[in-house]
Coordinates of C-alpha atoms in Angstrom, one line a residue:
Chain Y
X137 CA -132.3 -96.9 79.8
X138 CA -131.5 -99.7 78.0
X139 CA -133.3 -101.7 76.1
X140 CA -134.6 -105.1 75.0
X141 CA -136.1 -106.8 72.2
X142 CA -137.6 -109.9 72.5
X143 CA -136.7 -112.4 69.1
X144 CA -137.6 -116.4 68.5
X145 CA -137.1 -117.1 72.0
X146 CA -134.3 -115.0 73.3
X147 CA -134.9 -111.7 74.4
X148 CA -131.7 -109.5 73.0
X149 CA -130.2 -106.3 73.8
X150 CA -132.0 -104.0 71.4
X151 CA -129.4 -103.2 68.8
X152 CA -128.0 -106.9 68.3
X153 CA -132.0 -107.8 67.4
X154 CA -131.0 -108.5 63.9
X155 CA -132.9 -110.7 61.9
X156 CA -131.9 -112.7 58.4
X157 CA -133.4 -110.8 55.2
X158 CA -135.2 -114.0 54.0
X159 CA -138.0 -113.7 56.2
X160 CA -141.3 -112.9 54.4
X161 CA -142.3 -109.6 56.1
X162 CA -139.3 -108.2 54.4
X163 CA -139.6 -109.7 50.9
X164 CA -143.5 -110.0 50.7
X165 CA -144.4 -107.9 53.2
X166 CA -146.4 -110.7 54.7
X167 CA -146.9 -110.2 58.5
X168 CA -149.6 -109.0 61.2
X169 CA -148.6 -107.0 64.3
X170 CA -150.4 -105.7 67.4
X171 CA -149.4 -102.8 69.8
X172 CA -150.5 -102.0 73.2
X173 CA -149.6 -99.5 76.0
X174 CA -148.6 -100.4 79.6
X175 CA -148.8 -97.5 82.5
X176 CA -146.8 -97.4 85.0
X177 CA -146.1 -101.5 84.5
X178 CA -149.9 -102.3 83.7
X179 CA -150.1 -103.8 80.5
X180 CA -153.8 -102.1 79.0
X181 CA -156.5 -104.1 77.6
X182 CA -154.0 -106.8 77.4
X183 CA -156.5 -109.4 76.9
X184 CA -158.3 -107.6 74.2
X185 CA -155.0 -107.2 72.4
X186 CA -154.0 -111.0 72.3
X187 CA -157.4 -112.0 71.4
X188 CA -156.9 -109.5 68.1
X189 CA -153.2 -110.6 67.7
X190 CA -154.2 -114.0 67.8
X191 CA -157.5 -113.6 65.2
X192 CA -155.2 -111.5 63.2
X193 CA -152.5 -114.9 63.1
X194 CA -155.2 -117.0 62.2
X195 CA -156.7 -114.8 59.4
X196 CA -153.5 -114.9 57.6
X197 CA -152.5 -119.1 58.6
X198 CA -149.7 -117.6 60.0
X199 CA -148.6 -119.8 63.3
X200 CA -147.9 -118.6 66.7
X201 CA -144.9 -120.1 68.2
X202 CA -145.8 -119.4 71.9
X203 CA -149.4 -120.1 73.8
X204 CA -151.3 -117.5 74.6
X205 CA -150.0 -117.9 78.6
X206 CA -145.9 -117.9 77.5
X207 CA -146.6 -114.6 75.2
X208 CA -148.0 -112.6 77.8
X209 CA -145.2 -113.6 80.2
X210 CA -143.2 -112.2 77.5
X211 CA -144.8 -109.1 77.3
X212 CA -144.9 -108.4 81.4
X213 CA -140.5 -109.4 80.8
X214 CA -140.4 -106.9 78.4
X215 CA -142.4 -104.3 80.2
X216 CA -140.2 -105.3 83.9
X217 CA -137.2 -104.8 81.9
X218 CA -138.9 -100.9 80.3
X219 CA -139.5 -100.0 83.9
X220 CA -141.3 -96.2 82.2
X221 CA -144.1 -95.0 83.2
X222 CA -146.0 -95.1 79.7
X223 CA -144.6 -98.1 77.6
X224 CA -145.6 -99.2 74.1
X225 CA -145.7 -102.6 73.3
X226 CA -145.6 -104.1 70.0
X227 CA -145.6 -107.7 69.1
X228 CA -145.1 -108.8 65.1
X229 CA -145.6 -111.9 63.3
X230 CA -144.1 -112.5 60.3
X231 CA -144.4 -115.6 57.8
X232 CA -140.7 -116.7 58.8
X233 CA -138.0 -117.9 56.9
X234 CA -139.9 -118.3 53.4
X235 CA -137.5 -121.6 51.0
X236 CA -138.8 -119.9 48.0
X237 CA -139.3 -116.6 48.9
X238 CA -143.1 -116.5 48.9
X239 CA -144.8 -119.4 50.7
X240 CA -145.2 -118.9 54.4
X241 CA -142.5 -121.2 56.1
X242 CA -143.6 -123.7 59.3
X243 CA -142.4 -121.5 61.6
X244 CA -143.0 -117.8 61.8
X245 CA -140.7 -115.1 63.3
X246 CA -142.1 -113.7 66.5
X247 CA -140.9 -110.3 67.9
X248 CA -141.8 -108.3 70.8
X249 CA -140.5 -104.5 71.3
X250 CA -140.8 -102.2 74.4
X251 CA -140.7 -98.8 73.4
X252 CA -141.1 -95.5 75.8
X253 CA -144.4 -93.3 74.4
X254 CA -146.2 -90.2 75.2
X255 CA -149.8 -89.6 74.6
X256 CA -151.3 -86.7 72.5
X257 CA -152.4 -83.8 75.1
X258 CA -156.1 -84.4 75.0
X259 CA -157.2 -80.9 74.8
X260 CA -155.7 -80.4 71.3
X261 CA -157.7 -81.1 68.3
X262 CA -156.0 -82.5 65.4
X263 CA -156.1 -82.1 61.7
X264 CA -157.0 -85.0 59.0
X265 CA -156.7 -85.0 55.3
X266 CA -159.3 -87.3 53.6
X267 CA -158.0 -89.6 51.1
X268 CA -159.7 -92.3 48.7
X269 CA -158.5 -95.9 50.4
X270 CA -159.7 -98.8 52.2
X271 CA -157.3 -101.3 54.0
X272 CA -157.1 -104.2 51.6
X273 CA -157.9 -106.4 55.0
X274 CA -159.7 -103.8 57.0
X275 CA -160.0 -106.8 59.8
X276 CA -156.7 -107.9 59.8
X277 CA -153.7 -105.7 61.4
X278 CA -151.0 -106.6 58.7
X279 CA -148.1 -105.0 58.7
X280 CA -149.1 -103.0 54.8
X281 CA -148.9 -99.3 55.2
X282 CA -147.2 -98.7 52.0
X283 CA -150.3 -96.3 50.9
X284 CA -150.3 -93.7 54.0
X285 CA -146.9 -93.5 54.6
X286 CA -146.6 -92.7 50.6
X287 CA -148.7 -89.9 51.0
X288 CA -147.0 -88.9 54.4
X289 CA -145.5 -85.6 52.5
X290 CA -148.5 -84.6 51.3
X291 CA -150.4 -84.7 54.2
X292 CA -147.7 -82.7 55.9
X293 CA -147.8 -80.4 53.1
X294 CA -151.3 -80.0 54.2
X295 CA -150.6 -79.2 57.9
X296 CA -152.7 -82.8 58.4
X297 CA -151.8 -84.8 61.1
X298 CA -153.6 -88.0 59.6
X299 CA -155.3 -89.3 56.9
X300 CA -159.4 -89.8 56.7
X301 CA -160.2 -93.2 54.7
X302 CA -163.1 -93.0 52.1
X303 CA -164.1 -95.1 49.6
X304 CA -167.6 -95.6 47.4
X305 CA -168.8 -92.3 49.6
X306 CA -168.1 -93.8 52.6
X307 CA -165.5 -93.1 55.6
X308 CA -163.8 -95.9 57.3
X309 CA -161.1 -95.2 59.7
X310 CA -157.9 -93.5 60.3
X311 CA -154.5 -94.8 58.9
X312 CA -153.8 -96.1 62.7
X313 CA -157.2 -95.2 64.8
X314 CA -160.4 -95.5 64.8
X315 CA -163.4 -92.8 63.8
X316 CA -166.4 -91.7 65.8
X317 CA -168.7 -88.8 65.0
X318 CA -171.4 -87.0 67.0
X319 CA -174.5 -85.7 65.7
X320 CA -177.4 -84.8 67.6
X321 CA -175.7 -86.4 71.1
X322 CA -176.0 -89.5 68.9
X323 CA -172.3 -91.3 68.5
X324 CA -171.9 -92.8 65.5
X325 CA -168.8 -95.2 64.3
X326 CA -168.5 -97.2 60.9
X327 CA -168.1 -100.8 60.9
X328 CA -167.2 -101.9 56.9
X329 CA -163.9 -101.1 56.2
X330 CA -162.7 -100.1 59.7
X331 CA -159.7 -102.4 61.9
X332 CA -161.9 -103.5 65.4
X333 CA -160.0 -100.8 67.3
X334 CA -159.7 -102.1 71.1
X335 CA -160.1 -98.8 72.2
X336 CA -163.1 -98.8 69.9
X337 CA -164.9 -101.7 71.7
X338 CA -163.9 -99.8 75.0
X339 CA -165.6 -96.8 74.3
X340 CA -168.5 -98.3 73.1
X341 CA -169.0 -100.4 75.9
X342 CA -169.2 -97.0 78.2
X343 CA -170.5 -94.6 76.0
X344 CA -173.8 -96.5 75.6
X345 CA -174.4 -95.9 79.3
X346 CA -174.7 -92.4 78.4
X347 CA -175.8 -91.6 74.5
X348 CA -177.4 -93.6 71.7
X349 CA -174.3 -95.1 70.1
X350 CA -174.6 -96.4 66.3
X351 CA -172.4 -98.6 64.0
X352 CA -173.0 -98.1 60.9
X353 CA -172.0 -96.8 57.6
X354 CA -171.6 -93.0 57.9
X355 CA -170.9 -90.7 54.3
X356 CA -168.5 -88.2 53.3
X357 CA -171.0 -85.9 53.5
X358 CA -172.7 -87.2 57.0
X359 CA -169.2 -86.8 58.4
X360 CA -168.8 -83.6 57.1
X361 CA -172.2 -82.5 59.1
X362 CA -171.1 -83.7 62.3
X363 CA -171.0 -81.9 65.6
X364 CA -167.8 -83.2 66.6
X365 CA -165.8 -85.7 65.1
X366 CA -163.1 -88.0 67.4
X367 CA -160.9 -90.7 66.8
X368 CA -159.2 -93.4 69.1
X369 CA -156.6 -95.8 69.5
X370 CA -154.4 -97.4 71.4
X371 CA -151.6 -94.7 71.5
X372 CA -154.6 -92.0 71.7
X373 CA -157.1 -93.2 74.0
X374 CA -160.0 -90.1 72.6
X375 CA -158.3 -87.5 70.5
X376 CA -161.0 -84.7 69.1
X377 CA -160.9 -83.9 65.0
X378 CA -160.6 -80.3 64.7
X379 CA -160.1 -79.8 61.1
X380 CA -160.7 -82.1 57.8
X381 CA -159.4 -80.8 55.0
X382 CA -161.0 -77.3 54.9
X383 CA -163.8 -78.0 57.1
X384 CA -163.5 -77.1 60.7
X385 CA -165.2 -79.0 63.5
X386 CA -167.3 -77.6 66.9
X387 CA -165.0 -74.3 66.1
X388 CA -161.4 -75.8 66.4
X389 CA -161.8 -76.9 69.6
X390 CA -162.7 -79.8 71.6
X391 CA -166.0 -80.8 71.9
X392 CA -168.8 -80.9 74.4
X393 CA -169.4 -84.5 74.4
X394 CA -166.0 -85.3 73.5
X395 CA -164.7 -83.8 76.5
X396 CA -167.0 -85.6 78.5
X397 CA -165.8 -89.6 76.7
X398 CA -162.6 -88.6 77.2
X399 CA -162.9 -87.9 80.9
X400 CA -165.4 -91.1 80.8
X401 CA -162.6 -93.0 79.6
X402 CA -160.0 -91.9 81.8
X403 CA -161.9 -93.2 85.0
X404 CA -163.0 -96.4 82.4
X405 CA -159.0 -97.6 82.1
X406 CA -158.3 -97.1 85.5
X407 CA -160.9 -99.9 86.2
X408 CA -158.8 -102.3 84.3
Chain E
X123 CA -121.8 -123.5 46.5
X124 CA -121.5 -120.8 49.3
X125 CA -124.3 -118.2 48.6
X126 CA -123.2 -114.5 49.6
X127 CA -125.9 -111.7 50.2
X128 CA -125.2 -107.7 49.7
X129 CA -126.8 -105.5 52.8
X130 CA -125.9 -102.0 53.1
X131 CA -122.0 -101.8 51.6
X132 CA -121.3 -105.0 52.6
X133 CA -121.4 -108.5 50.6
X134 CA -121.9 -110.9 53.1
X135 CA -122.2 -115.0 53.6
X136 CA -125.6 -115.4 52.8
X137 CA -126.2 -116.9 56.3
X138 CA -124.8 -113.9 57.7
X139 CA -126.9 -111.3 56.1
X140 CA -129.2 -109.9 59.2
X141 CA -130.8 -106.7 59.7
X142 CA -132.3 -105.0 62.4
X143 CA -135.7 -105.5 63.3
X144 CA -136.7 -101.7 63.1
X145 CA -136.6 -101.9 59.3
X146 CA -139.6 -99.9 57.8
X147 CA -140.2 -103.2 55.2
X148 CA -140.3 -105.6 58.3
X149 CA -142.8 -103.7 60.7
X150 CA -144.9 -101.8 58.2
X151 CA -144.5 -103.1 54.4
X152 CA -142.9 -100.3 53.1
X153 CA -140.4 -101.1 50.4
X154 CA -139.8 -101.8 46.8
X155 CA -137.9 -104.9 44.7
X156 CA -137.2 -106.2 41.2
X157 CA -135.9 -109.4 39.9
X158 CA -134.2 -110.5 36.7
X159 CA -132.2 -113.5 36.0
X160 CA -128.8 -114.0 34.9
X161 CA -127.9 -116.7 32.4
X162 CA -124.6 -117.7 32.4
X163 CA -123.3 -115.0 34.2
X164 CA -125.1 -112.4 31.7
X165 CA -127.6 -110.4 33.0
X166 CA -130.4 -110.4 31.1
X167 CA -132.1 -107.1 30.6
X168 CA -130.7 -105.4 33.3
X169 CA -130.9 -101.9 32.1
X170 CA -134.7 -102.4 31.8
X171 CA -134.9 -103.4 35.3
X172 CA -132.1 -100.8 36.6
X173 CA -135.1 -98.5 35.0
X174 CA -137.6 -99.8 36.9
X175 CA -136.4 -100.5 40.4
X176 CA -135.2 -96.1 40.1
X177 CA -138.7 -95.7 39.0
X178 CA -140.2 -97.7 41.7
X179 CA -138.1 -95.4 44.5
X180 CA -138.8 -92.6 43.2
X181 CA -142.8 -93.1 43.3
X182 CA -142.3 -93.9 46.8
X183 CA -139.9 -91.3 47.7
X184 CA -136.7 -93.9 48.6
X185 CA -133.6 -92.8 48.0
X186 CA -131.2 -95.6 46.1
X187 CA -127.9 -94.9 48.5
X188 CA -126.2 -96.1 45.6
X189 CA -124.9 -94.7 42.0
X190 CA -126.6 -96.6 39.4
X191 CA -122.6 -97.5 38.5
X192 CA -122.2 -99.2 41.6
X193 CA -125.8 -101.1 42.0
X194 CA -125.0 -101.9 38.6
X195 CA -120.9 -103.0 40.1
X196 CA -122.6 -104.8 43.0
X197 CA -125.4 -106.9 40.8
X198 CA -122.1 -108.3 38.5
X199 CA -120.0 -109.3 41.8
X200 CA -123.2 -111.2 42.8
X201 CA -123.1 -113.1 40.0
X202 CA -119.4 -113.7 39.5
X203 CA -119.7 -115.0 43.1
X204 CA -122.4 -117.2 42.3
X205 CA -121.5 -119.1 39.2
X206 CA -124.4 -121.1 38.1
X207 CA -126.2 -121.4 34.5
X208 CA -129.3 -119.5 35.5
X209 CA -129.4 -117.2 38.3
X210 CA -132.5 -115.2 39.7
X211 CA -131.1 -111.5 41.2
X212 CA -133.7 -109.6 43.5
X213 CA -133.2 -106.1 44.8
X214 CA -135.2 -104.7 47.9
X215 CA -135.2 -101.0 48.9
X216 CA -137.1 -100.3 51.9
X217 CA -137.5 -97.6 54.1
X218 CA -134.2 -97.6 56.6
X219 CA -134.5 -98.1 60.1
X220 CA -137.6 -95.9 60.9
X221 CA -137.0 -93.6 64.2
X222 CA -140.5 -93.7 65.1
X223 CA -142.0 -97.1 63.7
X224 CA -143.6 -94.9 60.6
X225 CA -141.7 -92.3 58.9
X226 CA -139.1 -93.5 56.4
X227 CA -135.7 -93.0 57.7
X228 CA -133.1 -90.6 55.6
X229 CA -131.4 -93.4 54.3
X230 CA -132.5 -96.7 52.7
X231 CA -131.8 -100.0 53.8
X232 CA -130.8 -101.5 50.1
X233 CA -130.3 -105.5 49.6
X234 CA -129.2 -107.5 46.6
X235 CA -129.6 -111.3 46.5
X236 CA -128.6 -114.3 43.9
X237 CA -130.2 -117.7 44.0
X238 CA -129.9 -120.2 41.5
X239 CA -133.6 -121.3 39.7
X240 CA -135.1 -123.2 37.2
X241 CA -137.5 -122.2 34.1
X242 CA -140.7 -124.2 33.9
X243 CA -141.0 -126.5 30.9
X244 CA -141.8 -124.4 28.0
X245 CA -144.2 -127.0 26.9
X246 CA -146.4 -127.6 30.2
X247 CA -149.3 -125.1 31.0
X248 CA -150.0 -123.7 33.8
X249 CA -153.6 -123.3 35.1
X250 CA -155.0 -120.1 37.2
X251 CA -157.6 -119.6 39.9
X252 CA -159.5 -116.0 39.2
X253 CA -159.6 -113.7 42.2
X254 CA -161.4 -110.1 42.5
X255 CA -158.1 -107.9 43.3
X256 CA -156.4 -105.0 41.8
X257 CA -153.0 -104.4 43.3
X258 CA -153.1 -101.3 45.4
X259 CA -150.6 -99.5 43.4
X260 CA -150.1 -101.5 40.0
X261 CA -147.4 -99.8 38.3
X262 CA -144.8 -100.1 41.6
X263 CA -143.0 -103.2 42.1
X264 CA -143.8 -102.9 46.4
X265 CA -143.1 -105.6 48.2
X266 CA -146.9 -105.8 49.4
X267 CA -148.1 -109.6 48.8
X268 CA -150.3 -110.6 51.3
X269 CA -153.5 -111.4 49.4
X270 CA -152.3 -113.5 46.9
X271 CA -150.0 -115.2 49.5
X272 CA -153.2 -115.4 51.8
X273 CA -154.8 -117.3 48.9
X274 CA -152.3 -119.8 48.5
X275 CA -154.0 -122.4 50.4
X276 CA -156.8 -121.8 48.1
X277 CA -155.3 -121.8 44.8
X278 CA -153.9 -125.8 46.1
X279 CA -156.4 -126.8 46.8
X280 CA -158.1 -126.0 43.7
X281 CA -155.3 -127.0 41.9
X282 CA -154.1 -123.9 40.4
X283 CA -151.2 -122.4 39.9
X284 CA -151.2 -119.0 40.4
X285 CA -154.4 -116.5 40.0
X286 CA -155.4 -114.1 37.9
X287 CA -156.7 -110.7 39.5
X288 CA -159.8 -109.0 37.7
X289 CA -161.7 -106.1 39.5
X290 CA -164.9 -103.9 38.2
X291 CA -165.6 -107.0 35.2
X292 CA -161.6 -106.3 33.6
X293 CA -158.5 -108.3 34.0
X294 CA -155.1 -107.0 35.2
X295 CA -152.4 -109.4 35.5
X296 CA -151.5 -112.6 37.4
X297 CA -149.6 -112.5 41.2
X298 CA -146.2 -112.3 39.7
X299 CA -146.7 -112.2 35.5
X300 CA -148.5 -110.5 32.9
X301 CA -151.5 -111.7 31.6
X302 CA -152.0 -112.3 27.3
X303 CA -154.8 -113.3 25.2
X304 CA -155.0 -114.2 21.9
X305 CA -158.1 -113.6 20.1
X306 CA -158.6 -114.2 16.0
X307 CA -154.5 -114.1 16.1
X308 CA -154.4 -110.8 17.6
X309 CA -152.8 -110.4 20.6
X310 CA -153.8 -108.2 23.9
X311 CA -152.4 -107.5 27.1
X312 CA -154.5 -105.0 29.3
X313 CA -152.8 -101.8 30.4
X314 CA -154.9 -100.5 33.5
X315 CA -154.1 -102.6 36.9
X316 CA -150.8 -104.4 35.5
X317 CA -147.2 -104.0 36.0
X318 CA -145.3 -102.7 33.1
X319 CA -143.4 -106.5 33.0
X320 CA -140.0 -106.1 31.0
X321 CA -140.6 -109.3 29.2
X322 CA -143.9 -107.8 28.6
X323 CA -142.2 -105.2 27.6
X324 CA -140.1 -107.2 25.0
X325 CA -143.0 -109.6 23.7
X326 CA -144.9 -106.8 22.8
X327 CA -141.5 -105.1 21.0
X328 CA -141.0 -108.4 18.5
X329 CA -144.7 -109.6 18.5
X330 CA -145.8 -106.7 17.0
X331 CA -143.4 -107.3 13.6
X332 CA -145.4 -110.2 13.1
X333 CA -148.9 -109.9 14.8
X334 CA -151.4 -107.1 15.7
X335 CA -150.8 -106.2 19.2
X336 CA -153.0 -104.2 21.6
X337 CA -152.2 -103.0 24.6
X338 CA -156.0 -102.4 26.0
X339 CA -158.9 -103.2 28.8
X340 CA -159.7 -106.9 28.9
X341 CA -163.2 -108.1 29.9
X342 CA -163.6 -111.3 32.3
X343 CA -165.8 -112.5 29.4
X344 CA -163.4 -111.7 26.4
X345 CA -160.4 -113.6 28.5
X346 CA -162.5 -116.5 28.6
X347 CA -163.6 -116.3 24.9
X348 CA -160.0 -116.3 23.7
X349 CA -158.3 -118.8 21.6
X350 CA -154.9 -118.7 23.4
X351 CA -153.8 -117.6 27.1
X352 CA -150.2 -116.8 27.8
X353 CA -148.0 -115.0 30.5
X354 CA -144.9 -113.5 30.7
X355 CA -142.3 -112.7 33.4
X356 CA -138.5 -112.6 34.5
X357 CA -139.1 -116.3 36.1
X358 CA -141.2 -117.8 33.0
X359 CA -140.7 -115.8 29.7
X360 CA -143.8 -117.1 28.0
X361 CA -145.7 -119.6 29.4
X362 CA -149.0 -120.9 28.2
X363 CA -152.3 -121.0 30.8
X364 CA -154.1 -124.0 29.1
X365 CA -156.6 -123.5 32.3
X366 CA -158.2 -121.2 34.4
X367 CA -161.4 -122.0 37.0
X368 CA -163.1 -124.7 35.2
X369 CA -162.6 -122.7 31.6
X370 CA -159.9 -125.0 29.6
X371 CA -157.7 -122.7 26.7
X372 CA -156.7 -124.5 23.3
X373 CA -157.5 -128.0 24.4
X374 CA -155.5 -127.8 27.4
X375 CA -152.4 -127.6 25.1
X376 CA -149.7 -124.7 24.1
X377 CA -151.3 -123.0 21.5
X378 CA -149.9 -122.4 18.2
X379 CA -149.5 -118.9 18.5
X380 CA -147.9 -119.3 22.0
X381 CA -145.1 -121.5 20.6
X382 CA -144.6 -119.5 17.9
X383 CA -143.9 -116.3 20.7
X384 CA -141.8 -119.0 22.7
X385 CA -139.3 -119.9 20.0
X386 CA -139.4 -115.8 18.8
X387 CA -138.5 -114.8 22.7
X388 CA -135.5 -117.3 23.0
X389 CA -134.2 -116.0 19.4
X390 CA -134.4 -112.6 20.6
X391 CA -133.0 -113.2 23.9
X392 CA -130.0 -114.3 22.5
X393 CA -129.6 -110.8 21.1
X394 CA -129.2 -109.1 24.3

């Protein structure tokens, strides 16, 4: 299949979407992005995702050169043109073409990528390293992921699949997802610290039809005592944590209750 | 004057100097620099900053795809190709073109650009706005400036600047320069939280023949009790902050023991 990147108003053949090395994300690694799936041509959550992309452009004064009703005919070009039947979308801001090299120009680069995706199987667990780190902007999706992806080999050296955020005693999130832990058919999330995963608000929304659902701060040591831990996102949906470090969850496999959110979920999405 | 840009093996018109949009610096921050000036077609200090930029890749796991020979081959054709009496060189090494959106790629993306600048006035202060903020990795040069860039609008309006970051009641460094008091005609740069600055690196070489130098933790408090404030940088040398917040340094003027350090810096620049 071939594919196509949309760039500052024309939408390119993938490979010739080249763009000059003075813009800002590249120098100063000032940006914000967002990313999304699309089934079978359905863009998910859409809504959710441009309200985030668009709080995120604000956070950082960063401009976006297309209303909200333009971008999203943007995105459905770019997913009629990735006619797949799971599709990843990302869009990414960036603060242009900086004069100096630092200041944010007028105008900021705007790029949107199709890219074909598969989902985690849901029945497998996965394993998490926990490391000391809080997202300098937990409530903005910029583009900095210089700290996980530095410590990529060690977590592979681990076996870990992803990190575990802590700082000050407290977990946070995922390097890209969000955390939930059960205890006592209670589901608990954090809120300090943690990006307001989309999923996240989704399965909140459902699962308090069912359990007690908290946000709040939860320790190292709470998490540690859970009866099942998950985490979600976008290019997850509900994914159970098996392992941390050298603690294993509900026996390595999938939970009871996690089970149950993620077959919750499944019927959820299809609403939408 | 035509400005020409280096990208991957090739020096290109600067215009011309486009890369794709799956770079690992563009969608997720990850990537390293340096910058050093040349003046009159000399470079000054390169070695030092040859040192660093290696160092930098190697704490984040980059390979340099060239020699240091050839980087060192390429940074002299970018300046005989820009002939001007002061020029400002900047590297970037960032993580290639990333199959999968996260995982560095085998090989680098490397860039090395020349643009013509000025000094400040040796004889003007600057003033600083103080902002609670630790780089996340102080002693890598990463191309992650989002906060302080995010603060820009701030710092304007308040008539500053640039900022100087303290966490946890101590002092680290300004956005892009070390940070100097001078207390009792000592003088002190903190250690903890700061880059290891090459003209830092140099003041503190000569100023110790004449002065006592410590390299130390500085308290918010003791950087406001000192007599002189100064910082130092590849785009500055020395440059006195007569201001920062509402506190005002040596009546607003260079201090003696600044000027001294000035004159002692462009004496011992000559050398190199």
């Amino acid at each position: 299949m071939k594919e196509y990147i949309y760039l500052n108003g024309s939408i390119l053949p993938a490979q010739d979407a080249r763009i000059h090395v003075s813009d800002l994300a590249l120098i100063r690694g000032y940006g914000i992005f967002d990313f999304f799936r699309a089934i079978d041509g359905k863009p998910i959550f859409i809504e959710d995702h441009l309200d985030r992309f668009e709080n995120s452009a604000r956070l950082m004064a960063l401009p976006i050169p297309e209303s909200r009703d333009k971008l999203r005919e943007i995105i459905l070009e770019i997913i009629r043109l990735h006619p797949m039947p799971l599709l990843g979308i990302k869009m990414i801001l960036t603060g242009g073409f900086s004069v100096d090299g630092y200041t944010p120009a007028a105008e900021s680069n705007l790029i949107v990528m199709g890219k074909p995706f598969e989902f985690k199987p849901a029945d497998v667990g996965m394993k998490l390293m926990s490391m000391e780190y809080r997202r300098e902007i937990p409530e903005i999706k910029t583009l900095n992921y210089i700290v996980p992806i530095r410590a990529l080999a060690k977590m592979k050296a681990s076996g870990a699949d992803d990190v575990l955020y802590h700082l000050n005693g407290n977990i946070s999130e995922s390097s890209r997802s969000n955390i939930f832990i059960i205890k006592n058919e209670r589901i608990i999330t954090p809120v300090d610290g943690a990006l307001f995963g989309v999923t996240r608000k989704h399965v909140l929304n459902f699962a308090k039809k069912y359990f007690v659902v908290e946000e709040r701060d939860i320790s190292l040591q709470e998490y540690f005592e859970a009866d099942e831990v998950f985490t979600t996102g976008s290019t997850k949906r509900i994914v159970a944590i098996t392992q941390t470090d050298n603690h294993v969850f509900s026996e390595g496999k999938v939970g009871k209750i996690t089970k149950k959110l993620q077959e919750l979920f499944l019927d959820y999405e299809k609403l939408y």
